[in-house]
Amino acid sequence: MRDKKDNATFDLPGFGPAAPLEPEAKRPPAPRVRRPGAKQEQLELLEPTDNSGLPVWVRDDKLDLTGLPVWAPD
């Protein structure tokens, strides 16, 4: 009949109680290498804009002041 608790591995060499580990000496972190950022450039817009960046108002004869189409008589 087998024992409920098997202690055979503790009798083998190298399987004794663990010795307390000595903490490794901390090395300073490696210096960070800075990568140059992507160069930014100003893109030209398709339509002319004012100082605020909004499109410049252009009067269109086919639209009224509200932006609705003007129906031409047939």
PDB file of C-alpha atoms in Angstrom:
ATOM      1  CA  MET A   1       0.000   0.000   0.000  1.00  0.00           C
ATOM      2  CA  ARG A   2       1.272   3.478  -0.882  1.00  0.00           C
ATOM      3  CA  ASP A   3       1.626   6.392   1.460  1.00  0.00           C
ATOM      4  CA  LYS A   4      -0.700   9.282   0.853  1.00  0.00           C
ATOM      5  CA  LYS A   5       2.215  11.686   0.941  1.00  0.00           C
ATOM      6  CA  ASP A   6       5.302  10.902  -1.146  1.00  0.00           C
ATOM      7  CA  ASN A   7       8.422  12.502   0.325  1.00  0.00           C
ATOM      8  CA  ALA A   8      10.902  10.590  -1.821  1.00  0.00           C
ATOM      9  CA  THR A   9      11.897  13.608  -3.916  1.00  0.00           C
ATOM     10  CA  PHE A  10      13.080  15.496  -0.824  1.00  0.00           C
ATOM     11  CA  ASP A  11      15.671  12.787  -0.189  1.00  0.00           C
ATOM     12  CA  LEU A  12      17.314  13.272  -3.578  1.00  0.00           C
ATOM     13  CA  PRO A  13      20.301  15.621  -3.849  1.00  0.00           C
ATOM     14  CA  GLY A  14      19.391  19.066  -5.127  1.00  0.00           C
ATOM     15  CA  PHE A  15      15.780  18.877  -3.936  1.00  0.00           C
ATOM     16  CA  GLY A  16      16.366  20.125  -0.393  1.00  0.00           C
ATOM     17  CA  PRO A  17      14.850  23.298   0.985  1.00  0.00           C
ATOM     18  CA  ALA A  18      15.654  26.260  -1.219  1.00  0.00           C
ATOM     19  CA  ALA A  19      18.434  28.528  -0.047  1.00  0.00           C
ATOM     20  CA  PRO A  20      17.469  32.197   0.241  1.00  0.00           C
ATOM     21  CA  LEU A  21      18.287  33.957  -2.997  1.00  0.00           C
ATOM     22  CA  GLU A  22      20.558  36.974  -2.935  1.00  0.00           C
ATOM     23  CA  PRO A  23      19.074  39.945  -4.792  1.00  0.00           C
ATOM     24  CA  GLU A  24      20.947  40.838  -7.949  1.00  0.00           C
ATOM     25  CA  ALA A  25      22.723  44.153  -8.031  1.00  0.00           C
ATOM     26  CA  LYS A  26      20.551  46.641  -9.909  1.00  0.00           C
ATOM     27  CA  ARG A  27      22.098  48.068 -13.021  1.00  0.00           C
ATOM     28  CA  PRO A  28      21.179  51.548 -14.162  1.00  0.00           C
ATOM     29  CA  PRO A  29      18.752  51.506 -17.080  1.00  0.00           C
ATOM     30  CA  ALA A  30      20.156  51.927 -20.551  1.00  0.00           C
ATOM     31  CA  PRO A  31      19.984  55.506 -21.842  1.00  0.00           C
ATOM     32  CA  ARG A  32      16.935  56.216 -23.949  1.00  0.00           C
ATOM     33  CA  VAL A  33      17.519  56.905 -27.596  1.00  0.00           C
ATOM     34  CA  ARG A  34      15.351  59.716 -28.908  1.00  0.00           C
ATOM     35  CA  ARG A  35      14.010  59.235 -32.379  1.00  0.00           C
ATOM     36  CA  PRO A  36      13.388  62.372 -34.389  1.00  0.00           C
ATOM     37  CA  GLY A  37       9.687  62.998 -34.923  1.00  0.00           C
ATOM     38  CA  ALA A  38       8.082  63.025 -38.325  1.00  0.00           C
ATOM     39  CA  LYS A  39       8.528  66.365 -40.017  1.00  0.00           C
ATOM     40  CA  GLN A  40       5.255  68.246 -40.318  1.00  0.00           C
ATOM     41  CA  GLU A  41       4.261  70.219 -43.351  1.00  0.00           C
ATOM     42  CA  GLN A  42       1.338  72.492 -44.107  1.00  0.00           C
ATOM     43  CA  LEU A  43      -1.066  71.011 -46.636  1.00  0.00           C
ATOM     44  CA  GLU A  44      -2.800  73.218 -49.147  1.00  0.00           C
ATOM     45  CA  LEU A  45      -6.599  72.948 -49.072  1.00  0.00           C
ATOM     46  CA  LEU A  46      -8.667  72.520 -52.219  1.00  0.00           C
ATOM     47  CA  GLU A  47     -10.759  75.613 -51.552  1.00  0.00           C
ATOM     48  CA  PRO A  48      -9.550  79.036 -50.424  1.00  0.00           C
ATOM     49  CA  THR A  49     -10.055  79.722 -46.701  1.00  0.00           C
ATOM     50  CA  ASP A  50     -10.168  82.795 -44.505  1.00  0.00           C
ATOM     51  CA  ASN A  51      -7.984  83.434 -41.428  1.00  0.00           C
ATOM     52  CA  SER A  52     -10.098  81.102 -39.285  1.00  0.00           C
ATOM     53  CA  GLY A  53      -9.627  78.177 -41.656  1.00  0.00           C
ATOM     54  CA  LEU A  54     -13.242  78.131 -42.834  1.00  0.00           C
ATOM     55  CA  PRO A  55     -14.026  78.129 -46.559  1.00  0.00           C
ATOM     56  CA  VAL A  56     -14.482  81.581 -48.068  1.00  0.00           C
ATOM     57  CA  TRP A  57     -18.120  82.399 -48.826  1.00  0.00           C
ATOM     58  CA  VAL A  58     -18.747  82.345 -52.548  1.00  0.00           C
ATOM     59  CA  ARG A  59     -22.039  83.633 -53.904  1.00  0.00           C
ATOM     60  CA  ASP A  60     -23.667  81.119 -56.256  1.00  0.00           C
ATOM     61  CA  ASP A  61     -26.458  82.302 -58.576  1.00  0.00           C
ATOM     62  CA  LYS A  62     -28.095  78.864 -58.484  1.00  0.00           C
ATOM     63  CA  LEU A  63     -28.532  79.014 -54.663  1.00  0.00           C
ATOM     64  CA  ASP A  64     -30.368  81.510 -52.475  1.00  0.00           C
ATOM     65  CA  LEU A  65     -28.884  82.943 -49.240  1.00  0.00           C
ATOM     66  CA  THR A  66     -30.069  79.904 -47.238  1.00  0.00           C
ATOM     67  CA  GLY A  67     -28.325  77.467 -49.579  1.00  0.00           C
ATOM     68  CA  LEU A  68     -31.497  76.172 -51.209  1.00  0.00           C
ATOM     69  CA  PRO A  69     -31.596  75.884 -55.005  1.00  0.00           C
ATOM     70  CA  VAL A  70     -33.286  78.634 -56.976  1.00  0.00           C
ATOM     71  CA  TRP A  71     -35.805  77.156 -59.414  1.00  0.00           C
ATOM     72  CA  ALA A  72     -35.448  78.649 -62.841  1.00  0.00           C
ATOM     73  CA  PRO A  73     -38.670  79.198 -64.799  1.00  0.00           C
ATOM     74  CA  ASP A  74     -39.078  76.870 -67.768  1.00  0.00           C
TER      75      ASP A  74
END
